[in-house]
Short mmCIF file of C-alpha atoms and ligand atoms in Angstrom, two decimals:
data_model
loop_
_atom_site.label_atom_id
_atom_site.label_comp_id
_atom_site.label_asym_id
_atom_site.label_seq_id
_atom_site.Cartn_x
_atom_site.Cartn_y
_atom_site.Cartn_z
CA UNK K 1 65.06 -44.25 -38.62
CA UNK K 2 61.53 -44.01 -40.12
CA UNK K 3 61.63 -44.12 -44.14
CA UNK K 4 60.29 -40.43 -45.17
CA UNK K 5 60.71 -41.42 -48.51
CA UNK K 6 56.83 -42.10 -49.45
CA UNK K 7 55.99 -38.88 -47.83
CA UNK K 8 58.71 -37.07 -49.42
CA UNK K 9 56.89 -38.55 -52.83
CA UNK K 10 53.68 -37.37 -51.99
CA UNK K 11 55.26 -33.89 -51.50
CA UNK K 12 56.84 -34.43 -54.94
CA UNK K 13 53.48 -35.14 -56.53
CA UNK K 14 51.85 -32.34 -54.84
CA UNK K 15 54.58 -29.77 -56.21
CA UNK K 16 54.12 -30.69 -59.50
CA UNK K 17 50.35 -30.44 -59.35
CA UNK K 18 50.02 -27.48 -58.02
CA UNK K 19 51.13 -23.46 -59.57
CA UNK K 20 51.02 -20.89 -57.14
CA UNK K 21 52.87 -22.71 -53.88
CA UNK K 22 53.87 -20.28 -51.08
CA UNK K 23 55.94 -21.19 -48.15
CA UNK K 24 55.32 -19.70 -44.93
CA UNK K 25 58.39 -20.69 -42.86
CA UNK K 26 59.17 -20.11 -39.00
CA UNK K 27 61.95 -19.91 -36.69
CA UNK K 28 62.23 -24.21 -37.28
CA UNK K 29 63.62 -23.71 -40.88
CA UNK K 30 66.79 -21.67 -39.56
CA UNK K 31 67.94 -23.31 -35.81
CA UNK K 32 70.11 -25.61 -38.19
CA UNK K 33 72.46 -22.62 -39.13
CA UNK K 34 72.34 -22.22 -35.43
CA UNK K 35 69.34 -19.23 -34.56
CA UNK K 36 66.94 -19.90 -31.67
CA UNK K 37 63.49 -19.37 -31.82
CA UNK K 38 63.11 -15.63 -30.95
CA UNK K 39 60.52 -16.47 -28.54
CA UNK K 40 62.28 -19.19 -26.64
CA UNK K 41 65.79 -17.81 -26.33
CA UNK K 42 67.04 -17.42 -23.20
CA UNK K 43 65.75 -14.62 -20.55
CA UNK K 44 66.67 -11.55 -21.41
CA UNK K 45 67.73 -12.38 -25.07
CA UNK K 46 65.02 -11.96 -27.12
CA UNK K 47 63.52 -8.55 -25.19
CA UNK K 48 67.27 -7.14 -25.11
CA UNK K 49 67.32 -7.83 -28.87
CA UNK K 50 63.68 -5.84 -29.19
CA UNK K 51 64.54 -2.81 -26.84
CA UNK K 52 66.25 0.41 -28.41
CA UNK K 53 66.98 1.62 -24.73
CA UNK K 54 68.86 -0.81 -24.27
CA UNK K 55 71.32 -0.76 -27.76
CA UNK K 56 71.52 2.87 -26.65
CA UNK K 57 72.51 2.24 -22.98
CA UNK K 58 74.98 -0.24 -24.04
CA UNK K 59 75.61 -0.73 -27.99
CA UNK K 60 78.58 -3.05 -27.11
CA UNK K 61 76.72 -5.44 -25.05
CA UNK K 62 73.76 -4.90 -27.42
CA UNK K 63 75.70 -6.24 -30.57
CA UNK K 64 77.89 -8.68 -28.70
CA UNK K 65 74.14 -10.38 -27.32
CA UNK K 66 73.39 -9.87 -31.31
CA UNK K 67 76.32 -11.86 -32.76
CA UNK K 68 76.19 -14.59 -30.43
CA UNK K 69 72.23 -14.86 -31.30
CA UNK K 70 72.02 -14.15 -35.04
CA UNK K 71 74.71 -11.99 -36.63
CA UNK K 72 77.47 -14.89 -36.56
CA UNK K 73 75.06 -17.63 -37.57
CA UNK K 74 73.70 -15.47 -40.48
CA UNK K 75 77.12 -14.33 -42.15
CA UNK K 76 79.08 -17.15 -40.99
CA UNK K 77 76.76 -20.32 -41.12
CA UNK K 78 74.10 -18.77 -43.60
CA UNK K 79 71.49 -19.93 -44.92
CA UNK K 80 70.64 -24.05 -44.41
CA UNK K 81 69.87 -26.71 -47.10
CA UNK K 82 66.00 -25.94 -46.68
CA UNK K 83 66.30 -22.28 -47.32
CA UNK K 84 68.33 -23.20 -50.31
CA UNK K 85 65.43 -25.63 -51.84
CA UNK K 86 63.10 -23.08 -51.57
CA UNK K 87 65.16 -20.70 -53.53
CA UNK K 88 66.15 -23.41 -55.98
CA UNK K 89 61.94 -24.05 -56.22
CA UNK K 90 61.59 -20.25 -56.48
CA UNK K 91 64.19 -20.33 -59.87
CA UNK K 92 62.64 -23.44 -60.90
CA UNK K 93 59.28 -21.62 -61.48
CA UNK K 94 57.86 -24.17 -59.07
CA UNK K 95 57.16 -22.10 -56.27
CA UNK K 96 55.50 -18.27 -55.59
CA UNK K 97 56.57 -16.70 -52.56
CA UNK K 98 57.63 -17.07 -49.11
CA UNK K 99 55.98 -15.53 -46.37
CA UNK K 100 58.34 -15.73 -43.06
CA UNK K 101 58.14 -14.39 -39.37
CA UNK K 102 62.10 -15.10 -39.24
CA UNK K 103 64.20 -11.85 -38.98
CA UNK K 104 67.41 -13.47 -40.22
CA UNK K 105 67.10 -12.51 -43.96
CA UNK K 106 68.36 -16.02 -45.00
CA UNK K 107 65.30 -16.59 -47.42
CA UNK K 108 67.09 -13.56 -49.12
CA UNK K 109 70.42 -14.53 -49.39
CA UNK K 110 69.75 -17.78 -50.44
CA UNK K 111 68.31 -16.47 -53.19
CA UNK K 112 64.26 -16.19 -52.93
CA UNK K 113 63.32 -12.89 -55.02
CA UNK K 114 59.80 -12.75 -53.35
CA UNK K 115 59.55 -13.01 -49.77
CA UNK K 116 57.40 -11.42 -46.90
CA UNK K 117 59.51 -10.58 -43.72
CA UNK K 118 56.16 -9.57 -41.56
CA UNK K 119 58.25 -9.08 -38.71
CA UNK K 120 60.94 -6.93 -40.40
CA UNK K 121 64.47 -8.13 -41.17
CA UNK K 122 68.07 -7.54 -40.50
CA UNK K 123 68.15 -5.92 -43.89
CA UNK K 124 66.63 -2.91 -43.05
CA UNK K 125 68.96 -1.21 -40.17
CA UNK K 126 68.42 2.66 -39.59
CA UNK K 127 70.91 5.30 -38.08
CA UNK K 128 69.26 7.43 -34.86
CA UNK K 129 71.15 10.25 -36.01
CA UNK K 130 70.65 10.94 -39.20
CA UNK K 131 67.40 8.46 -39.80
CA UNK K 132 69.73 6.81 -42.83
CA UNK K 133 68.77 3.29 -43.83
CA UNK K 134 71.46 0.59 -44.75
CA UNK K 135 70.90 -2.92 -45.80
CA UNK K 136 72.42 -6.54 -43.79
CA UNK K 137 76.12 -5.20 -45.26
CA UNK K 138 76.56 -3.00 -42.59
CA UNK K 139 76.02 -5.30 -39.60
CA UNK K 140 78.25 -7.61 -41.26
CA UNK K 141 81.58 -6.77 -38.91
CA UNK K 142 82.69 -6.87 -35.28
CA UNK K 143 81.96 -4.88 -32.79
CA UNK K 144 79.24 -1.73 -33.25
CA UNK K 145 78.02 -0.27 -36.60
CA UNK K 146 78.09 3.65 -37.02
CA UNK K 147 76.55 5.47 -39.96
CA UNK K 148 79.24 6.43 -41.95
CA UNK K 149 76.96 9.51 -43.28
CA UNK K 150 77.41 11.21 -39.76
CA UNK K 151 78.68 8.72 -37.19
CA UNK K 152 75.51 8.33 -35.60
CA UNK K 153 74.28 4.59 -34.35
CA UNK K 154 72.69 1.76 -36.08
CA UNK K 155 70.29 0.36 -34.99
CA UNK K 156 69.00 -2.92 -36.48
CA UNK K 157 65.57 -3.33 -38.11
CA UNK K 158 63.69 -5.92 -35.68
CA UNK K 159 65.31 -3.46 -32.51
CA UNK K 160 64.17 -0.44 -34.22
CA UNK K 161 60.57 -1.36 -34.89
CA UNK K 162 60.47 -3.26 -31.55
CA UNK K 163 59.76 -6.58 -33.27
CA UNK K 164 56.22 -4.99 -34.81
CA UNK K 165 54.90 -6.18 -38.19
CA UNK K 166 55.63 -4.60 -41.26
CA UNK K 167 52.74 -3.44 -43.54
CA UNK K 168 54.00 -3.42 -46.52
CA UNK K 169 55.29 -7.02 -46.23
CA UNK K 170 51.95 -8.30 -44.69
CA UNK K 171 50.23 -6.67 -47.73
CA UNK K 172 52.49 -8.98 -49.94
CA UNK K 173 51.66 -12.23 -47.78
CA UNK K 174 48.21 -11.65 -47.84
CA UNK K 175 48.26 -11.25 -51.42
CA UNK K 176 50.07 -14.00 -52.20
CA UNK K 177 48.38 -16.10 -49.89
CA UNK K 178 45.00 -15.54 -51.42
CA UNK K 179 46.22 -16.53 -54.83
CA UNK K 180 48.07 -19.37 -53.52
CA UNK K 181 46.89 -22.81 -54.39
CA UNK K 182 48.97 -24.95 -51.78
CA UNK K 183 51.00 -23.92 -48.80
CA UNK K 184 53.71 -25.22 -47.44
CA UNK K 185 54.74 -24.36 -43.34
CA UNK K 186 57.80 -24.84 -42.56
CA UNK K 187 59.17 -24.77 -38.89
CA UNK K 188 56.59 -22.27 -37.84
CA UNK K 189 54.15 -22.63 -34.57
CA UNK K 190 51.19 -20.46 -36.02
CA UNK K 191 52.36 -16.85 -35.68
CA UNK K 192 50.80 -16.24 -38.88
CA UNK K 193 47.73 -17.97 -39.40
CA UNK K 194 46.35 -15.99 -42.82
CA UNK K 195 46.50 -19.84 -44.37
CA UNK K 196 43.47 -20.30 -46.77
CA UNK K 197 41.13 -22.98 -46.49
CA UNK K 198 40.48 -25.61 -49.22
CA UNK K 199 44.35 -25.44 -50.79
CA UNK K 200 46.52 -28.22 -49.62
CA UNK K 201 48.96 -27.65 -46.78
CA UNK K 202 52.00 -29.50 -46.03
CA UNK K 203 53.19 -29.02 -42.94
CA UNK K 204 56.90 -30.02 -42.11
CA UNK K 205 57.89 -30.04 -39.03
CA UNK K 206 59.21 -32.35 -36.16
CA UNK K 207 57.43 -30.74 -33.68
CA UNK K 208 53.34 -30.38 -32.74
CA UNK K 209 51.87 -27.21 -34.04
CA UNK K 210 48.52 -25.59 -34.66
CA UNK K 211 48.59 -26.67 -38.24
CA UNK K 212 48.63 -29.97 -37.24
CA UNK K 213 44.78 -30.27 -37.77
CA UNK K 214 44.30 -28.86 -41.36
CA UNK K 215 47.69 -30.06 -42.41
CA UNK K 216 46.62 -32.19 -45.94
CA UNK K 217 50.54 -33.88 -45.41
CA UNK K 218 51.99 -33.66 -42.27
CA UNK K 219 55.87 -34.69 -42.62
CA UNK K 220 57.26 -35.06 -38.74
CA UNK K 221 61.16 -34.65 -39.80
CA UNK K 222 63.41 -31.59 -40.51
CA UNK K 223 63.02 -29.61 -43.37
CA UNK K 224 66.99 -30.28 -44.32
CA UNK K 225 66.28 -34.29 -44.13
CA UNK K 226 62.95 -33.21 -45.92
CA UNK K 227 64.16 -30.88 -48.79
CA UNK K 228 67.62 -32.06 -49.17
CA UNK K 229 66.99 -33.50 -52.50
CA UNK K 230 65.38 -30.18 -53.88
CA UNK K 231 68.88 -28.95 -53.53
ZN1 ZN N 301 73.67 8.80 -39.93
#
């Protein structure tokens, strides 16, 4: 195995230096609790998980599909040693904000108080009856959630806004992104490409992506192997 550790320095150094850090993170920071990438799931996965029609047509096959893709990974697994360093950065004044495209609410729960979801999350779950909103709670059980206001069907963030972008939350990334003074990507292909010019970015990721080229620091290994000592 390659020795990270000089790299892993570097990021050290730039931490320090810097004040306003923001993290924009992609699906690559949570397939070690065990989520897929919504856009390369399997056929059929990621549009069933997207289409209201369908959680109407069939709400058990709708939330079975959901537990086996996210609901299990997220209350069962939660969130992975990366999603915990940024919340331990967050609490240690050391870092801003995170800006993520991930639906899975793990930035949350591991304890980041500012975060973007720009595509939604599964803490924001609505009932078709009586328009009720609940947070991640209620899809944490088997089987299908009903609003118990008036028994009508929940339907989960992402599904309900069709996987769309959410304006308040790209307000806050854009914000924070224009007084950021370094970013760090994490796991993410270029979704969201709002990344200044002229601050430092530190890419990490074991995979090519379209940061690749502006990347100041480009660390080729998972962010657990990567942040595991910010832990
Ligand atoms: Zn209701």
């Amino acid at each position: 195995m390659k020795n990270i550790n000089p790299q892993i320095e570097q990021l050290n150094q730039l931490i320090d230096s810097h004040h306003h850090i923001v993290a924009l993170t992609g699906a690559g920071i949570s397939t070690s609790a065990g989520i897929n990438d919504l856009m390369h799931m399997p056929m059929g996965s990621g549009s069933l998980l997207s289409s209201e029609s369908s959680l109407e047509a069939d709400p058990v096959s709708f939330y079975k599909e959901l537990h086996k893709t996210f609901l299990d990974q997220i209350f069962q697994n939660g969130p992975t040693i990366a999603h915990k360093a940024l919340a331990n950065l967050e609490k240690s004044g050391h870092l801003d904000a995170v800006v993520t495209t991930n639906v899975d609410y793990l930035h949350e729960i591991a304890g980041n108080t500012k975060v973007a979801d720009i595509w939604y999350s599964f803490n924001h779950n609505y009932c078709l009856k009586c328009g009720h909103e609940f947070s991640i709670d209620i899809l944490n059980q088997s089987g299908v959630p009903y609003c118990p206001i008036c028994g009508g069907l929940i339907s989960p963030g992402p599904t309900h806004h069709h996987i769309g972008t959410s304006r308040t939350d790209i307000e806050n990334a854009v914000t924070w992104m224009n007084e950021a003074d370094m970013v760090i990507v994490i796991g993410s292909n270029g979704y969201y490409d709002r990344v200044k010019e002229n601050v430092p970015l530190v890419q990490i990721n074991p995979l090519k992506t379209e940061f690749d080229q502006e990347a100041t620091l480009n660390i080729r290994e998972n962010a657990d192997d990567v942040l595991s000592g910010f832990v």
